[in-house]
């Protein structure tokens, strides 16, 4: 039921699918890398499964523009406002982080505040581009005008799942990559459980009266609401909601992208806002890289409650999986592989 | 059992106590404002209760230096590295944010990365200084070398409660101020419950085997561990721990402050690291202030499940309380007021 596809072959296949729909070659490869990152690291809810469900429809319906260029609208040196002009978010979020790193290499810090983006895929992938420059990357992205989760005490959805990601070098070890929705889980994990008819743990979804819902399919039936990180007010739901608002402010209010709470229909994740922030700590002080390596080595060496379950930091298991799968191939569900093959044959719609 | 003290009188009283211990007058007032912020807004676990328990002992034992100056060590324009040189963190965190705002007013963004700080009090108070300049303020502060909470699966404490705060203008309304520890609650709330012999809800503390602990006093007896935001791994504890590491990275690894995981004894919150980041969105685009006002008005007007419990954003209730207490006086527990009076009489130790 699973096909083991060599990583480079998978990348080429997806890049070809994007290129066949008018995405320039180099850009198609960058977008394919962002998409395959999900399956490479094991976050398959944000990977290839979304190609035919999300990204190709965006292109086919003209909601994403394969060829437009990002346009810088205000340039203050360390701080830039850009319009992604509906280009593939899988590409533009990486471009925004690269530009932020270029500015950080001169000013110590670089901020690219971007509106007009489309769905970016795994936020952590884009944040981690900073690590290849020896920098720290912070990425926040709202869900455009889409409303998914209600505020604590609210009767209707207000914000998206609003991902936040931070990546930091860890010496020769896998980088620290925190990549989190500000809700307890992203919708992709709920839908993956629904597809597999798996029950979900209490604490992800709640009925309107607040009682826990463990049937994942209840979410898309509109019978359950996604909870914010923290779960309920006594255990910090206001923090999760506050982090969702933090992402809305940094990611979308600053550049003037669509805001969930102010959108007309709350349906579409168009005009997404992205904040890409890079910090170049070695410009501030010598010794950062060594200290970062020591910090994350200490985390991995931390005494564990169960010696068989070592302490790790976010990004560690994803890094391990990616290394293994680059060498031995990426497992792709047969149904998803068939979708890729069909999309490759079908070419642009 | 509670004394209602006029706000200005309270401020003068605390400023006098600091000034009597060698803190320069202007600095003493800034530190007093930061300390009184807790009781003014209702976050009394981070207010006056800490004066005789935390800040005066810091000064009396020489762990904090009343008179030293913060020193800029690297200046890249938009990005600055500073050493707070053990000055009162209640003061230096505000100075760091003011400097970040000054740099943001020229570059769109300003980052002041600061080491050598002492305990800063309410992180949100310092972040909110940016709002008085029409800017967004983000503040992250670790707990120096102190270790309080173990990582998920870990057998020993590794990091502090590592607060994170974001403040954003909301037009004429109270600003959005998210001020959160990255653990479910900060230690101050656990200790306040212990002092009042109140049980705490399940989800704040856990025994070594993971079972919930509702006796707040168990924390200081070493019989319970503080949980990360998210509670357990299934409901996002790795996100809370990841956010704690995010603060450790941004707040302390960047400037080279003490790191919990690498400190020799894990006991003291000395050499705290603070990141103060300011963004000046009006330099990027016109219309930010109006959009911010509209966003936060929409949150307050959001349909509520219970009309008697309106939807609000973090900072709203704190802003309401502060306005009321500025006008009518700040309620101070009699025992705490007696401590202040004694400290005022005692002068420097």
XYZ file of C-alpha atoms in Angstrom:
698
model
C 0.000 0.000 0.000
C 3.101 2.209 0.235
C 5.552 3.040 -2.557
C 9.155 3.802 -1.620
C 10.205 6.608 -3.986
C 13.802 7.872 -4.217
C 13.843 11.435 -2.859
C 15.340 13.014 -5.999
C 12.817 11.235 -8.218
C 9.945 12.466 -6.046
C 11.284 16.010 -6.147
C 11.633 15.914 -9.952
C 8.149 14.501 -10.339
C 6.528 17.252 -8.253
C 8.662 19.976 -9.844
C 7.575 18.693 -13.287
C 3.913 18.835 -12.230
C 4.302 22.475 -11.138
C 6.363 23.388 -14.227
C 3.731 21.835 -16.512
C 1.259 24.295 -14.993
C 3.382 27.310 -15.868
C 5.588 27.628 -12.776
C 9.120 28.652 -13.881
C 11.612 25.739 -13.519
C 13.747 27.042 -10.637
C 10.686 28.144 -8.730
C 9.006 24.793 -9.345
C 11.975 23.013 -7.758
C 11.856 25.287 -4.682
C 8.096 24.708 -4.337
C 8.525 20.941 -4.804
C 11.199 20.904 -2.077
C 8.815 22.666 0.299
C 5.987 20.247 -0.523
C 8.110 17.078 -0.279
C 9.485 18.311 3.052
C 6.308 17.044 4.704
C 6.757 13.436 3.566
C 10.535 13.596 3.969
C 10.269 14.530 7.647
C 7.154 12.519 8.463
C 4.716 15.436 8.618
C 2.684 13.840 5.842
C -0.455 15.866 6.713
C 1.413 18.855 5.199
C 2.996 17.033 2.277
C 2.086 15.372 -1.012
C -1.463 14.685 0.149
C -2.127 18.405 -0.426
C -0.882 18.518 -4.026
C -4.117 17.537 -5.744
C -6.356 18.720 -2.889
C -4.887 22.173 -2.421
C -2.077 23.401 -4.658
C -3.178 22.226 -8.123
C -6.734 23.554 -7.595
C -5.205 26.897 -6.523
C -3.327 27.038 -9.844
C -6.110 25.576 -11.962
C -8.707 28.029 -10.626
C -6.397 31.038 -10.939
C -6.296 31.673 -7.207
C -2.515 31.198 -7.435
C -0.472 32.785 -10.231
C 2.388 30.544 -11.383
C 4.464 33.321 -12.998
C 4.009 36.635 -11.175
C 6.956 38.098 -9.289
C 7.069 39.166 -5.661
C 7.266 42.961 -5.559
C 9.078 44.945 -2.878
C 6.817 47.831 -1.907
C 8.764 49.477 0.904
C 12.474 48.994 1.489
C 13.986 50.272 4.728
C 17.121 48.112 4.545
C 16.656 45.835 7.551
C 12.890 45.863 7.058
C 10.991 45.218 3.836
C 7.325 45.118 2.818
C 6.613 42.835 -0.159
C 3.574 41.702 -2.117
C 3.759 38.035 -3.133
C 1.098 38.661 -5.805
C -0.565 35.241 -5.491
C 2.556 33.305 -6.455
C 2.853 29.825 -4.946
C 3.321 30.305 -1.206
C 5.467 27.155 -1.242
C 7.940 29.318 -3.175
C 7.331 32.860 -1.925
C 7.709 31.997 1.777
C 11.182 30.627 1.037
C 12.019 33.720 -1.011
C 10.877 35.946 1.835
C 13.167 34.096 4.265
C 16.112 34.267 1.844
C 15.616 38.023 1.475
C 15.359 38.378 5.273
C 18.672 36.505 5.615
C 20.321 38.737 3.014
C 19.261 41.799 4.983
C 20.311 40.220 8.300
C 23.766 39.556 6.873
C 24.182 43.357 6.612
C 22.092 44.652 9.539
C 22.133 41.777 12.061
C 18.395 41.447 11.613
C 16.174 41.235 8.547
C 12.380 41.337 8.439
C 10.370 40.651 5.299
C 6.691 41.342 5.830
C 4.712 39.878 2.994
C 1.080 40.016 1.860
C -0.722 38.420 -1.057
C 0.735 34.960 -0.402
C -0.946 31.609 -0.972
C -0.665 28.450 1.187
C 2.954 28.004 2.313
C 3.027 24.319 3.371
C 5.336 23.526 6.304
C 6.290 26.794 8.009
C 9.336 25.138 9.597
C 10.824 24.319 6.198
C 10.973 27.997 5.262
C 12.232 29.062 8.712
C 15.024 26.468 8.445
C 16.483 28.153 5.349
C 18.015 30.640 7.801
C 20.003 27.809 9.399
C 21.877 27.187 6.132
C 23.234 30.750 6.570
C 24.129 30.126 10.245
C 21.187 32.283 11.251
C 17.987 32.010 13.280
C 14.737 32.117 11.280
C 11.317 33.011 12.681
C 8.300 32.619 10.424
C 4.672 33.453 11.165
C 1.873 32.963 8.659
C -1.834 33.492 9.030
C -4.472 31.687 6.962
C -5.580 34.710 4.936
C -9.283 35.397 5.235
C -10.058 31.889 6.441
C -11.715 31.352 9.817
C -11.229 27.979 11.492
C -11.225 28.202 15.309
C -13.460 30.318 17.560
C -11.913 32.422 20.339
C -12.381 31.094 23.901
C -16.018 31.850 24.742
C -16.827 32.690 21.130
C -19.789 31.336 19.163
C -18.144 31.446 15.723
C -14.719 30.782 14.204
C -12.426 33.826 14.017
C -8.837 32.923 13.088
C -6.976 30.253 11.187
C -4.633 27.737 12.756
C -1.903 30.394 12.329
C 1.414 28.558 12.265
C 4.553 29.823 13.965
C 8.020 28.421 13.325
C 11.494 29.023 14.689
C 14.677 27.403 13.413
C 18.094 27.639 15.063
C 21.429 26.005 14.229
C 22.537 23.198 16.553
C 26.109 22.633 15.380
C 26.530 19.447 13.357
C 23.274 18.034 14.763
C 19.817 18.442 13.218
C 18.699 22.043 13.684
C 16.114 22.992 16.292
C 12.918 23.508 14.268
C 9.754 24.362 16.132
C 6.884 24.259 13.615
C 3.517 24.601 15.305
C -0.031 25.582 14.646
C -1.290 27.739 17.495
C -4.333 25.479 17.813
C -3.782 22.153 19.632
C -3.286 20.485 16.231
C -3.561 21.732 12.641
C -6.610 20.751 10.546
C -4.391 18.401 8.512
C -3.927 16.084 11.497
C -7.668 16.005 12.201
C -8.424 15.230 8.539
C -5.733 12.546 8.359
C -7.385 10.805 11.336
C -10.803 11.203 9.700
C -9.536 9.609 6.443
C -8.119 6.671 8.398
C -11.222 6.483 10.639
C -8.958 6.737 13.678
C -10.375 8.205 16.895
C -8.509 11.287 18.131
C -7.519 11.955 21.757
C -9.725 14.193 23.918
C -8.416 17.770 23.907
C -8.203 18.392 20.142
C -11.876 19.036 19.361
C -14.820 20.106 21.502
C -18.567 20.206 20.928
C -20.352 23.522 21.221
C -21.029 22.822 24.916
C -17.306 22.265 25.507
C -17.422 18.478 25.863
C -14.559 16.559 24.198
C -15.128 15.092 20.701
C -13.025 12.095 19.642
C -14.632 11.514 16.226
C -12.292 13.343 13.812
C -14.952 13.473 11.078
C -17.124 15.666 13.313
C -14.840 18.613 12.447
C -15.694 18.732 8.740
C -19.343 17.997 9.552
C -19.319 21.265 11.510
C -20.151 19.461 14.746
C -16.900 20.144 16.573
C -14.540 23.068 16.992
C -10.757 23.008 17.011
C -9.282 24.041 20.367
C -6.431 26.480 20.900
C -3.142 25.276 22.349
C -3.801 25.140 26.093
C -7.184 23.497 25.629
C -9.423 25.367 28.028
C -9.045 28.691 29.858
C -7.808 27.045 33.102
C -4.946 25.327 31.301
C -3.976 28.220 29.045
C -6.427 28.454 26.101
C -6.032 32.243 26.278
C -2.327 31.736 25.611
C -2.993 29.584 22.547
C -5.574 32.103 21.309
C -3.133 34.915 22.153
C -0.416 33.164 20.120
C -2.923 32.867 17.249
C -3.459 36.629 17.497
C 0.321 37.167 17.751
C 0.689 35.404 14.391
C -2.242 37.395 12.961
C -0.556 40.641 14.069
C 3.021 39.859 13.002
C 2.111 37.854 9.912
C -0.869 39.700 8.482
C -1.736 42.968 10.243
C 1.772 44.383 9.704
C 1.839 43.807 5.903
C -1.885 44.449 5.385
C -2.859 40.924 4.314
C -6.386 39.512 4.765
C -7.453 39.102 8.407
C -9.691 36.205 9.444
C -11.771 38.335 11.813
C -12.395 40.994 9.149
C -12.840 38.870 6.013
C -16.133 38.922 4.169
C -16.883 35.209 4.022
C -14.231 33.504 6.152
C -13.995 30.708 3.584
C -10.814 31.134 1.571
C -7.185 31.264 2.591
C -6.410 33.892 -0.042
C -4.155 36.917 0.566
C -2.167 35.127 3.267
C 0.328 37.194 5.268
C 3.819 35.945 6.076
C 6.474 37.379 8.359
C 9.997 36.127 7.728
C 12.498 37.330 10.297
C 16.172 36.401 10.325
C 18.744 37.134 13.024
C 22.498 36.828 12.367
C 23.843 36.290 15.900
C 27.471 35.899 14.843
C 27.431 39.565 13.831
C 26.549 40.436 17.436
C 29.056 38.206 19.209
C 31.605 35.499 18.496
C 30.808 32.125 19.970
C 27.109 31.889 19.166
C 27.508 28.779 16.989
C 29.469 26.919 19.654
C 26.998 27.882 22.374
C 24.065 26.769 20.191
C 25.741 23.413 19.576
C 26.337 23.003 23.327
C 22.751 23.938 24.239
C 21.124 21.437 21.907
C 23.637 18.716 22.755
C 22.705 19.233 26.420
C 19.019 18.786 25.565
C 19.715 15.473 23.806
C 21.908 14.300 26.677
C 19.339 15.271 29.328
C 18.431 12.515 31.834
C 15.260 10.808 30.608
C 12.488 9.273 32.688
C 12.597 6.238 30.401
C 16.065 5.491 28.968
C 14.373 4.034 25.874
C 12.697 7.407 25.199
C 15.517 9.974 25.124
C 14.819 13.677 25.541
C 14.860 15.474 22.202
C 14.081 18.959 20.887
C 11.518 19.848 18.206
C 13.013 19.059 14.819
C 15.174 16.158 16.006
C 12.969 13.268 14.918
C 12.083 15.116 11.706
C 15.802 15.528 10.989
C 16.453 11.821 11.665
C 13.611 10.770 9.377
C 14.723 13.128 6.616
C 18.280 11.770 6.697
C 17.006 8.181 6.515
C 14.540 8.921 3.740
C 17.033 10.894 1.650
C 19.215 7.799 1.697
C 16.605 5.057 1.372
C 13.576 6.630 -0.274
C 10.393 8.355 0.829
C 7.358 6.206 1.654
C 4.329 7.490 -0.269
C 0.858 5.937 0.110
C -0.036 4.160 -3.135
C -3.188 6.271 -3.587
C -1.164 9.476 -3.290
C 1.463 8.133 -5.705
C -1.303 7.399 -8.189
C -2.541 10.983 -7.817
C 0.960 12.278 -8.595
C 1.227 10.015 -11.657
C -2.151 11.174 -12.965
C -1.301 14.830 -12.337
C 1.941 14.320 -14.266
C 0.058 12.870 -17.245
C -2.780 15.383 -17.120
C -0.578 18.490 -17.367
C -2.140 21.883 -16.953
C -5.942 21.942 -16.630
C -7.502 42.842 54.995
C -6.932 44.992 51.894
C -5.698 48.580 51.769
C -6.810 50.764 48.863
C -3.750 52.853 47.985
C -3.865 55.733 45.472
C -1.787 54.676 42.457
C 0.578 57.678 42.548
C 1.179 57.198 46.265
C 1.992 53.536 45.720
C 4.369 54.390 42.905
C 6.155 57.018 45.016
C 6.425 54.640 47.927
C 8.054 51.883 45.845
C 10.292 54.361 43.987
C 11.445 55.717 47.374
C 12.257 52.193 48.577
C 14.417 51.567 45.491
C 16.023 55.037 45.665
C 16.916 54.482 49.337
C 18.873 51.450 48.210
C 20.972 53.433 45.752
C 18.883 53.241 42.596
C 19.031 56.630 40.768
C 15.720 58.536 41.063
C 14.508 58.347 37.455
C 15.424 54.684 37.239
C 13.693 53.986 40.564
C 10.461 55.437 39.168
C 10.676 53.300 36.016
C 11.339 50.187 38.118
C 8.481 51.075 40.497
C 6.113 51.479 37.526
C 7.080 48.029 36.278
C 6.588 46.486 39.718
C 3.238 48.216 40.438
C 2.006 47.134 36.984
C 1.233 43.701 38.447
C -1.137 45.012 41.129
C -2.513 47.716 38.820
C -3.604 45.165 36.219
C -4.543 42.347 38.590
C -1.489 40.166 37.959
C -0.605 40.398 41.637
C 1.590 37.264 41.506
C 4.081 39.451 39.582
C 3.612 42.641 41.598
C 4.347 44.066 45.048
C 4.420 40.616 46.635
C 7.855 40.209 45.011
C 9.407 43.386 46.429
C 10.628 41.983 49.728
C 10.842 38.387 48.493
C 12.799 39.004 45.294
C 13.946 42.509 44.401
C 15.210 43.855 47.743
C 17.180 40.668 48.470
C 18.729 40.989 44.975
C 19.935 44.501 45.881
C 20.834 43.720 49.479
C 22.946 40.704 48.514
C 24.684 42.500 45.652
C 23.219 40.231 42.990
C 21.674 43.354 41.460
C 23.653 46.567 41.063
C 21.537 49.693 41.652
C 23.823 52.100 39.800
C 25.621 50.396 36.916
C 24.783 51.445 33.354
C 23.708 49.222 30.510
C 26.545 49.051 27.992
C 26.091 48.673 24.249
C 28.607 46.111 23.069
C 27.763 45.773 19.370
C 25.816 48.350 17.402
C 24.614 47.455 13.906
C 21.941 50.150 13.732
C 18.774 48.089 13.621
C 20.340 45.448 15.853
C 22.151 45.996 19.130
C 23.843 43.769 21.706
C 23.860 45.210 25.226
C 25.029 44.123 28.658
C 22.627 45.149 31.440
C 25.414 44.670 34.024
C 23.133 43.407 36.792
C 21.068 46.588 36.930
C 17.448 46.104 38.043
C 15.716 44.143 35.301
C 12.532 46.053 36.162
C 14.380 49.030 34.686
C 16.722 47.537 32.079
C 13.997 45.619 30.226
C 12.118 48.879 29.706
C 15.321 50.605 28.578
C 15.970 47.787 26.099
C 12.480 48.194 24.625
C 12.853 51.992 24.410
C 16.156 51.577 22.575
C 14.559 49.009 20.250
C 11.772 51.522 19.483
C 14.314 54.275 18.775
C 16.057 52.004 16.285
C 12.729 50.890 14.754
C 11.775 54.528 14.199
C 14.727 54.741 11.781
C 14.943 51.199 10.353
C 11.373 49.873 10.625
C 12.623 47.252 13.047
C 14.821 47.411 16.122
C 16.243 44.517 18.106
C 18.032 44.928 21.415
C 19.548 41.677 22.597
C 20.549 41.979 26.191
C 22.501 39.834 28.657
C 23.376 40.321 32.306
C 19.828 41.300 33.309
C 18.078 40.573 36.590
C 14.395 39.662 37.128
C 12.218 41.840 34.849
C 8.753 41.486 36.468
C 5.813 41.543 34.019
C 7.163 41.008 30.494
C 3.993 42.525 29.011
C 4.617 45.847 30.748
C 7.925 46.287 28.962
C 6.548 45.069 25.610
C 3.705 47.596 25.915
C 6.122 50.536 25.940
C 6.276 50.056 22.164
C 2.544 50.814 21.942
C 3.109 54.340 23.277
C 5.193 54.886 20.112
C 2.520 53.365 17.861
C 4.682 50.275 17.459
C 4.513 46.538 18.102
C 6.732 45.232 20.901
C 7.885 41.627 21.306
C 9.775 40.685 24.449
C 11.299 37.334 25.375
C 13.167 36.729 28.604
C 14.657 33.559 30.000
C 15.222 32.888 33.694
C 19.009 33.073 33.583
C 20.676 29.942 34.902
C 17.569 28.830 36.778
C 15.960 25.469 35.990
C 12.283 25.041 36.839
C 10.470 22.682 34.439
C 11.708 19.385 32.964
C 11.375 18.731 29.221
C 8.661 16.246 28.187
C 10.061 12.838 29.106
C 12.871 14.376 31.147
C 13.842 13.367 34.671
C 15.146 16.781 35.782
C 14.245 20.448 35.311
C 15.941 22.146 32.340
C 14.499 25.597 31.588
C 12.751 28.413 33.399
C 9.158 29.452 32.815
C 10.555 31.671 30.008
C 7.997 34.436 29.456
C 7.041 35.756 26.039
C 5.082 38.960 25.478
C 3.657 40.798 22.484
C 1.953 44.187 22.587
C 0.126 45.839 19.698
C -1.873 49.078 19.459
C -5.669 48.682 19.249
C -6.714 52.236 18.434
C -8.304 54.033 21.382
C -9.018 50.715 23.114
C -6.709 48.950 25.560
C -3.760 47.531 23.649
C -3.471 43.824 22.874
C -0.936 42.550 25.407
C -0.139 38.855 25.432
C 2.052 38.181 28.466
C 2.592 34.489 29.011
C 4.923 32.049 30.651
C 5.565 29.149 28.282
C 4.678 26.720 31.075
C 0.939 26.260 31.769
C 1.212 28.856 34.531
C 4.160 30.767 36.023
C 5.518 29.749 39.443
C 3.972 32.901 40.955
C 0.453 31.574 40.391
C 1.304 28.224 41.955
C 2.865 29.937 44.993
C -0.074 32.335 45.354
C -2.409 29.332 45.528
C -0.085 27.635 48.026
C -0.066 30.748 50.263
C -3.871 30.855 50.180
C -4.115 27.062 50.617
C -6.265 26.933 47.475
C -6.316 23.721 45.408
C -5.189 24.216 41.803
C -6.887 22.698 38.746
C -5.490 19.480 37.243
C -3.153 20.292 34.353
C -0.778 22.728 36.084
C 1.393 20.296 38.046
C 2.118 16.588 37.651
C 3.772 13.996 39.871
C 6.829 12.188 38.571
C 4.602 9.421 37.175
C 2.589 12.022 35.225
C -0.528 11.975 37.429
C -2.140 15.383 38.114
C -1.286 17.185 41.372
C -3.809 19.698 42.768
C -1.940 20.595 45.980
C -0.047 23.774 45.051
C 2.371 23.381 47.970
C 3.679 20.153 46.421
C 5.666 22.270 43.930
C 7.981 23.870 46.487
C 8.222 20.565 48.359
C 9.761 19.160 45.160
C 6.942 16.621 44.807
C 5.418 17.994 41.612
C 6.692 19.392 38.345
C 5.355 22.351 36.409
C 3.910 21.355 33.026
C 4.559 23.102 29.711
C 1.745 24.860 27.891
C -0.089 22.050 26.115
C 0.013 19.792 29.177
C 1.008 16.415 27.753
C 2.532 15.353 24.423
C -0.859 14.430 22.889
C -2.247 17.923 23.526
C 0.859 19.860 22.560
C 3.393 19.754 25.422
C 6.133 19.695 22.771
C 4.822 23.048 21.557
C 4.964 24.556 25.040
C 8.465 23.127 25.555
C 9.372 24.338 22.043
C 8.149 27.828 22.922
C 10.244 27.666 26.094
C 13.264 26.833 23.905
C 12.262 29.603 21.457
C 12.505 32.091 24.340
C 15.804 30.536 25.474
C 17.189 30.945 21.938
C 15.915 34.464 21.193
C 16.258 35.786 24.720
C 19.468 34.223 25.974
C 21.408 32.229 23.360
C 21.593 35.216 20.982
C 23.091 37.656 23.529
C 25.132 35.008 25.373
C 23.273 35.158 28.695
C 23.133 32.218 31.136
C 21.285 29.155 29.804
C 19.255 26.956 32.147
C 20.401 23.734 30.515
C 24.083 24.691 30.762
C 24.197 26.433 34.144
C 26.338 24.984 36.911
C 23.766 24.754 39.686
C 20.400 25.617 38.106
C 19.488 27.583 41.234
C 19.766 31.286 40.489
C 18.095 33.501 37.921
C 21.260 35.560 37.468
C 22.538 36.738 34.046
C 19.052 36.750 32.543
C 18.766 37.312 28.782
C 16.180 39.643 27.284
C 15.215 40.204 23.663
C 13.350 43.445 22.992
C 12.105 43.729 19.427
C 10.106 46.652 18.072
C 8.385 46.943 14.696
C 7.206 50.306 13.323
C 4.494 49.208 10.867
C 3.485 52.727 9.841
C 6.900 53.073 8.197
C 6.011 50.092 5.982
C 2.503 51.102 5.017
C -0.120 53.742 5.786
C -3.266 52.427 7.410
C -1.771 50.057 9.956
C -3.208 51.912 12.959
C -6.736 51.940 11.511
C -6.542 48.243 10.608
C -5.279 47.394 14.096
C -8.168 49.310 15.679
C -10.633 47.479 13.406
C -9.148 44.055 14.154
C -9.336 44.391 17.918
C -12.776 46.019 17.790
C -13.944 42.980 15.790
C -12.584 40.660 18.485
C -14.495 42.512 21.217
C -17.680 42.532 19.109
C -17.384 38.811 18.275
C -20.542 36.743 18.979
C -20.174 35.143 22.413
C -21.486 31.787 23.571
C -22.727 33.483 26.737
C -23.751 37.139 26.228
C -22.727 37.827 29.839
C -19.151 36.710 29.033
C -18.060 38.785 26.028
C -15.136 37.741 23.844
C -11.998 39.713 24.684
C -8.340 39.673 23.704
C -5.367 39.256 26.070
C -4.743 42.588 27.772
C -8.367 43.738 27.751
C -9.305 42.872 31.326
C -5.880 44.029 32.508
C -6.471 47.375 30.749
C -9.924 47.717 32.315
C -8.591 46.985 35.783
C -5.691 49.386 35.362
C -8.014 52.229 34.309
C -10.285 51.586 37.307
C -7.420 51.321 39.761
C -5.632 54.412 38.456
C -8.824 56.320 39.221
C -9.921 54.682 42.461
C -6.807 53.200 44.016
C -4.941 49.917 43.964
C -6.018 47.184 46.392
C -2.987 45.914 48.305
C -3.208 43.051 50.835
C -2.608 44.471 54.312
C 0.346 42.146 54.921
C 2.028 43.329 51.712
C 1.325 46.971 52.579
C 2.995 46.382 55.952
C 6.018 44.940 54.160
C 6.252 48.079 52.018
C 5.983 50.328 55.070
C 8.721 48.399 56.868
C 10.951 48.447 53.792
C 10.470 52.212 53.558
C 11.522 52.654 57.188
C 14.387 50.178 57.025
C 16.211 51.858 54.118
C 19.244 50.152 52.620
C 20.402 46.943 54.330
